Amino acid sequence: MASDGCMKVTKYFLFLFNLLFFILGAVILGFGIWILVDKTSFIAVLQSSSSSLNIGAYILIAVGSLTMVMGFLGCVGAVNESRCLLGLYFSFLLIILIAQVVAGVLIYFQRESLRKEMTTIIDNLILTYNYNDGKNTSAENTWDYIQRNLKCCGWISNQNWTANPEVANNTAVYPCSCLENESEQNGMCSRTNQTIYSIGCAEGVESWLTNNLGIILGVCVGVAVIELLGLILSICLCRNIQNEDYTKGSQHKGQFSPGPPQSPGFKASTLLEDGQLSGHSSSPAPPNGGRALKHDPAQQVGVERMGLDRHPPHSSDSAVPQTLFSVRAKQLVACWSTQVVGQSSSSSLNIGAYILIAVGSLTMVMGFLGCVGAVNESRCLLGLYFSFLLIILIAQVVAGVLIYFQRESLRKEMTTIIDNLILTYNYNDGKNTSAENTWDYIQRNLKCCGWISNQNWTANPEVANNTAVYPCSCLENESEQNGMCSRTNQTIYSIGCAEGVESWLTNNLGIILGVCVGVAVIELLGLILSICLCRNIQNEDYTKVPKY
């Protein structure tokens, strides 16, 4: 029946949403714990000066725990079609949604008070800053890190530091993290011939928030939409749960029979009046002298919820989508190290990242449809699963063909990216540390230097102006891993990393081809199994059997 199919889809979508809620609760709980134990970020600065942050951390832990409990109740309530658990889930979710709205409104209308409190916290930190006394090192380290990376000084402006006794008594010194070209990272340094950052960190933080406003709003709206969908689905499912059982049967000449004759599945048992078990039958009532069979509603419910009155699905049918999802996740994780180098120099890599996100999302939806379709023997969901899987398989083949025929263009683009990275390489300025760290890691592990050859590094200003230094990752026996090192009595790797990458690909060609072929075989098996299962699903209806 259409209504039954709608109810099943609602139930499994609600299960999926609640699984997301459970994961979200775990993330919030972890964030709250991180605030309490973290000593190396901006949170540490605030925590040491404001007790309200500790209160906020405990609130996050409570909200995360409540969200996890809510997700658990929703999952169990959806699977078991329990009105009680669905009601509790609805109540918890409504409370959390209202709390989020109230928190957002309070933050908006109290933003000036929050700004003043933040100013007080930072002013107090600047006033008591003394890196050599070791009393508040974690907060001072973090504040230096913020000033250095946001290229700011003080909170409102660099004049905030004139309140510090050490700066007030000696105008020749200033915090090292406020000086533009200072290699020292903490404490006080001489400001002679040094440029002090002019903007305050309040402006830097606001600029960061403005640049990331789209992401922040997107996350908030996404969470709110998921919560609203959870509320709606829980109401719909709760309203459609009837005080009746659904027993699979086949329609034949308008009469009901308890199941297809060819079905080898479980045959529901009922209790005789004398306590013995017998198979449930649709035969006419016995004569007056015979013993009538009683239908046990509780037993029937247990049978149906266990799924024993249905055709048992093949284990491989439901396992295929999960296997595909696992393989896709491993592929995404494996790409990380090469993405970091290219991302800062190539917009096409960002486009590729969005494509990967889209493919990953499509794969998750496909896996969900395949699992639900296989378990519930739904032709509609299996058809959608087949379509999604076929689209992904075709897209992979097209991507492989494009990469093969565009390999020269890709090689040129990669050369441009690496040349630009080498040209701007300056590990001490902290501007592009993640990409530089990754490139050093590649050179060190592939035992290569530069892209075409080690002569590529002569384009770097630091190497060009001082022939006695070379990247540490290019030197064969150098223990230092990043930045520039003395090349005296050192052996520089002679091969370029283009050759090293090609050598690595050649050595691992069997593994790469094996993974690609393995994924393709699994996808083909998924297509074949979904077709086979879809063809063997009988045209059966779900007929209501009222409870006695």
Coordinates of C-alpha atoms in Angstrom, one line a residue, residues 151-449:
K151 CA 48.9 40.2 12.1
C152 CA 47.4 42.4 14.8
C153 CA 48.7 44.1 18.0
G154 CA 46.6 44.7 21.1
W155 CA 42.9 44.5 21.2
I156 CA 41.7 47.9 19.9
S157 CA 45.1 49.1 18.7
N158 CA 48.8 48.5 19.4
Q159 CA 48.6 51.4 22.0
N160 CA 46.9 48.9 24.4
W161 CA 50.4 47.6 25.1
T162 CA 51.5 50.9 26.7
A163 CA 49.5 49.8 29.8
N164 CA 52.0 47.0 30.3
P165 CA 54.6 47.9 32.9
E166 CA 57.5 46.5 30.9
V167 CA 56.6 48.4 27.8
A168 CA 55.8 51.6 29.7
N169 CA 59.2 51.5 31.5
N170 CA 61.2 50.7 28.3
T171 CA 59.8 52.2 25.1
A172 CA 62.5 50.4 23.1
V173 CA 60.8 47.0 23.5
Y174 CA 57.5 45.6 22.3
P175 CA 56.0 42.1 22.2
C176 CA 57.8 40.0 19.6
S177 CA 54.4 38.8 18.2
C178 CA 53.6 42.5 17.4
L179 CA 56.7 43.0 15.2
E180 CA 56.3 42.3 11.5
N181 CA 59.6 40.6 10.7
E182 CA 60.6 39.3 14.1
S183 CA 61.6 35.6 14.1
E184 CA 61.2 35.3 17.9
Q185 CA 57.7 34.3 18.7
N186 CA 57.1 35.1 22.4
G187 CA 58.2 37.6 25.1
M188 CA 59.5 41.1 24.5
C189 CA 61.9 42.1 21.6
S190 CA 63.7 45.3 20.6
R191 CA 61.5 47.4 18.3
T192 CA 64.4 49.2 16.7
N193 CA 64.0 49.3 12.9
Q194 CA 60.9 47.1 13.3
T195 CA 57.4 47.6 12.0
I196 CA 54.6 47.2 14.5
Y197 CA 51.3 45.8 13.3
S198 CA 48.9 48.7 13.3
I199 CA 45.4 47.1 13.5
G200 CA 44.0 45.7 16.7
C201 CA 43.0 42.1 17.1
A202 CA 39.3 43.0 17.6
E203 CA 39.3 44.2 14.0
G204 CA 41.2 41.0 13.0
V205 CA 38.6 38.7 14.7
E206 CA 35.7 40.7 13.1
S207 CA 37.4 40.3 9.7
W208 CA 37.7 36.6 10.2
L209 CA 34.1 36.3 11.3
T210 CA 33.0 38.3 8.2
N211 CA 35.0 36.1 5.9
N212 CA 33.6 33.0 7.4
L213 CA 30.0 34.3 7.9
G214 CA 28.6 32.2 5.1
I215 CA 30.0 29.0 6.6
I216 CA 28.8 29.9 10.1
L217 CA 25.3 30.8 8.9
G218 CA 25.2 27.7 6.7
V219 CA 26.0 25.4 9.6
C220 CA 23.4 27.1 11.8
V221 CA 20.7 27.0 9.2
G222 CA 21.5 23.4 8.3
V223 CA 21.2 22.3 11.9
A224 CA 17.9 24.1 12.3
V225 CA 16.5 22.6 9.1
I226 CA 17.5 19.1 10.3
E227 CA 15.9 19.7 13.7
L228 CA 12.7 20.9 12.1
L229 CA 12.6 17.9 9.7
G230 CA 13.1 15.7 12.8
L231 CA 10.1 17.3 14.5
I232 CA 7.9 17.0 11.4
L233 CA 8.9 13.4 10.7
S234 CA 8.4 12.4 14.4
I235 CA 4.9 13.8 14.3
C236 CA 4.0 12.2 11.0
L237 CA 5.3 8.8 12.2
C238 CA 3.6 9.1 15.6
R239 CA 0.2 9.9 13.9
N240 CA 0.5 7.0 11.5
I241 CA 1.3 4.3 14.1
Q242 CA -2.0 2.4 14.4
N243 CA -3.1 0.0 17.1
E244 CA -3.0 -2.6 14.5
D245 CA -0.6 -5.1 13.1
Y246 CA 0.6 -5.4 9.5
T247 CA 0.9 -9.0 8.2
K248 CA 2.3 -9.6 4.7
G249 CA -0.1 -11.5 2.6
S250 CA -1.0 -11.9 -1.1
Q251 CA -4.3 -10.9 -2.7
H252 CA -6.0 -13.8 -4.5
K253 CA -9.6 -13.4 -5.8
G254 CA -10.3 -10.9 -3.1
Q255 CA -9.5 -13.3 -0.2
F256 CA -6.7 -13.0 2.3
S257 CA -4.1 -15.7 2.8
P258 CA -1.4 -15.4 5.4
G259 CA 1.5 -15.4 3.0
P260 CA 2.7 -16.6 -0.4
P261 CA 2.5 -20.4 -0.8
Q262 CA 6.1 -20.6 -2.0
S263 CA 7.5 -18.6 0.9
P264 CA 9.9 -20.7 3.0
G265 CA 9.9 -17.9 5.7
F266 CA 8.8 -18.1 9.3
K267 CA 5.3 -19.3 10.0
A268 CA 3.8 -17.3 12.8
S269 CA 2.8 -19.4 15.8
T270 CA -0.2 -18.9 18.0
L271 CA -1.2 -20.3 21.4
L272 CA -3.8 -23.0 21.7
E273 CA -6.2 -22.8 24.6
D274 CA -4.3 -25.6 26.3
G275 CA -1.0 -23.7 26.0
Q276 CA 0.5 -25.7 23.1
L277 CA 1.9 -24.0 20.0
S278 CA 0.5 -24.4 16.5
G279 CA 0.9 -22.7 13.2
H280 CA -1.5 -19.9 12.4
S281 CA -4.0 -20.9 9.7
S282 CA -6.6 -19.2 7.7
S283 CA -8.8 -22.3 7.6
P284 CA -12.5 -22.1 8.6
A285 CA -13.5 -22.3 12.3
P286 CA -13.6 -25.8 13.7
P287 CA -16.9 -27.4 14.7
N288 CA -18.3 -26.7 18.1
G289 CA -16.5 -29.6 19.6
G290 CA -13.1 -28.5 18.4
R291 CA -10.7 -26.1 19.9
A292 CA -10.5 -22.7 18.4
L293 CA -7.2 -21.0 17.8
K294 CA -6.4 -17.8 19.6
H295 CA -4.5 -15.0 18.0
D296 CA -1.8 -13.6 20.3
P297 CA -1.3 -9.9 19.4
A298 CA 1.9 -9.5 21.5
Q299 CA 3.5 -12.5 19.8
Q300 CA 2.5 -11.2 16.3
V301 CA 4.0 -7.8 17.0
G302 CA 7.3 -9.4 18.1
V303 CA 7.3 -11.6 14.9
E304 CA 6.7 -8.7 12.6
R305 CA 9.2 -6.3 14.2
M306 CA 11.9 -9.0 14.0
G307 CA 11.1 -9.3 10.3
L308 CA 10.6 -13.1 10.6
D309 CA 7.3 -13.0 8.6
R310 CA 9.1 -11.6 5.5
H311 CA 11.4 -13.0 3.0
P312 CA 14.9 -12.9 4.6
P313 CA 17.0 -10.6 2.4
H314 CA 20.4 -11.8 1.3
S315 CA 23.1 -10.5 3.5
S316 CA 25.1 -9.4 0.5
D317 CA 22.3 -7.1 -0.7
S318 CA 22.5 -4.9 2.3
A319 CA 26.3 -5.1 2.7
V320 CA 27.1 -3.7 -0.8
P321 CA 26.1 -0.1 -0.1
Q322 CA 27.9 -0.1 3.2
T323 CA 31.1 -1.4 1.5
L324 CA 30.9 1.2 -1.2
F325 CA 30.6 4.0 1.4
S326 CA 33.6 2.6 3.3
V327 CA 35.7 2.5 0.2
R328 CA 34.7 6.1 -0.7
A329 CA 35.6 7.4 2.7
K330 CA 39.1 5.8 2.4
Q331 CA 39.6 7.4 -1.0
L332 CA 38.7 10.9 0.4
V333 CA 41.1 10.5 3.4
A334 CA 43.9 9.3 1.1
C335 CA 43.7 12.5 -1.0
W336 CA 44.4 14.9 1.8
S337 CA 48.2 15.3 1.7
T338 CA 48.3 16.3 -2.0
Q339 CA 45.4 18.6 -1.7
V340 CA 47.0 20.9 0.9
V341 CA 49.9 21.8 -1.5
G342 CA 47.7 22.6 -4.5
Q343 CA 44.7 24.2 -2.8
S344 CA 46.4 27.6 -2.1
S345 CA 47.5 28.0 -5.7
S346 CA 44.7 26.4 -7.9
S347 CA 41.1 27.2 -8.0
S348 CA 40.4 24.0 -9.9
L349 CA 41.3 22.0 -6.8
N350 CA 38.6 23.8 -4.9
I351 CA 36.2 22.9 -7.7
G352 CA 37.4 19.3 -7.3
A353 CA 36.8 19.5 -3.6
Y354 CA 33.2 20.5 -4.2
I355 CA 32.8 17.6 -6.7
L356 CA 34.2 15.2 -4.1
I357 CA 31.7 16.5 -1.5
A358 CA 28.9 16.1 -4.0
V359 CA 30.0 12.6 -4.9
G360 CA 30.4 11.6 -1.3
S361 CA 26.9 12.9 -0.4
L362 CA 25.4 11.1 -3.4
T363 CA 27.2 7.9 -2.3
M364 CA 25.8 8.2 1.2
V365 CA 22.2 8.7 -0.1
M366 CA 22.8 5.8 -2.5
G367 CA 24.0 3.5 0.3
F368 CA 21.0 4.5 2.5
L369 CA 18.6 3.7 -0.3
G370 CA 20.3 0.4 -1.1
C371 CA 20.2 -0.7 2.6
V372 CA 16.5 0.3 3.1
G373 CA 15.5 -1.1 -0.3
A374 CA 17.2 -4.4 0.4
V375 CA 15.9 -4.9 3.9
N376 CA 12.3 -3.9 3.0
E377 CA 12.4 -5.4 -0.5
S378 CA 11.2 -2.1 -2.0
R379 CA 11.3 -2.0 -5.8
C380 CA 11.1 1.8 -5.8
L381 CA 14.1 2.3 -3.5
L382 CA 16.1 -0.5 -5.3
G383 CA 15.4 1.3 -8.6
L384 CA 16.7 4.6 -7.1
Y385 CA 19.8 2.8 -5.7
F386 CA 20.5 1.2 -9.1
S387 CA 20.2 4.6 -10.9
F388 CA 22.5 6.4 -8.4
L389 CA 25.0 3.6 -8.6
L390 CA 25.0 3.6 -12.4
I391 CA 25.5 7.4 -12.5
I392 CA 28.5 7.1 -10.1
L393 CA 30.0 4.3 -12.1
I394 CA 29.7 6.2 -15.4
A395 CA 31.1 9.4 -13.7
Q396 CA 34.1 7.4 -12.5
V397 CA 34.8 6.1 -16.0
V398 CA 34.4 9.6 -17.5
A399 CA 36.7 11.0 -14.8
G400 CA 39.4 8.4 -15.6
V401 CA 39.2 9.0 -19.3
L402 CA 39.5 12.8 -18.8
I403 CA 42.5 12.4 -16.5
Y404 CA 44.2 10.2 -19.0
F405 CA 43.7 12.5 -22.0
Q406 CA 44.3 15.7 -20.0
R407 CA 47.4 14.4 -18.2
E408 CA 49.7 16.9 -19.9
S409 CA 47.5 19.8 -18.9
L410 CA 47.4 18.5 -15.4
R411 CA 51.2 18.1 -15.4
K412 CA 51.6 21.8 -16.5
E413 CA 49.2 23.0 -13.8
M414 CA 51.0 21.0 -11.1
T415 CA 54.3 22.5 -12.3
T416 CA 52.9 26.0 -12.0
I417 CA 51.5 25.3 -8.5
I418 CA 54.8 23.9 -7.2
D419 CA 56.9 26.6 -8.8
N420 CA 54.8 29.3 -7.1
L421 CA 55.1 27.5 -3.8
I422 CA 58.9 27.3 -4.1
L423 CA 59.1 30.9 -5.1
T424 CA 57.1 32.1 -2.0
Y425 CA 58.5 29.6 0.4
N426 CA 59.3 31.3 3.7
Y427 CA 58.7 29.0 6.7
N428 CA 59.3 31.7 9.3
D429 CA 56.6 34.1 8.1
G430 CA 53.8 31.6 9.0
K431 CA 51.7 32.7 6.0
N432 CA 51.4 29.3 4.2
T433 CA 52.6 26.9 6.8
S434 CA 50.3 24.0 6.0
A435 CA 51.3 23.9 2.3
E436 CA 55.0 24.3 3.1
N437 CA 54.8 21.6 5.8
T438 CA 53.2 19.2 3.3
W439 CA 55.8 20.0 0.5
D440 CA 58.7 19.5 3.0
Y441 CA 57.0 16.1 3.9
I442 CA 56.9 15.1 0.3
Q443 CA 60.5 16.1 -0.4
R444 CA 61.7 14.3 2.7
N445 CA 59.9 11.1 2.2
L446 CA 60.3 10.8 -1.6
K447 CA 64.0 11.9 -1.2
C448 CA 63.6 14.5 -3.9
C449 CA 64.2 18.3 -4.2

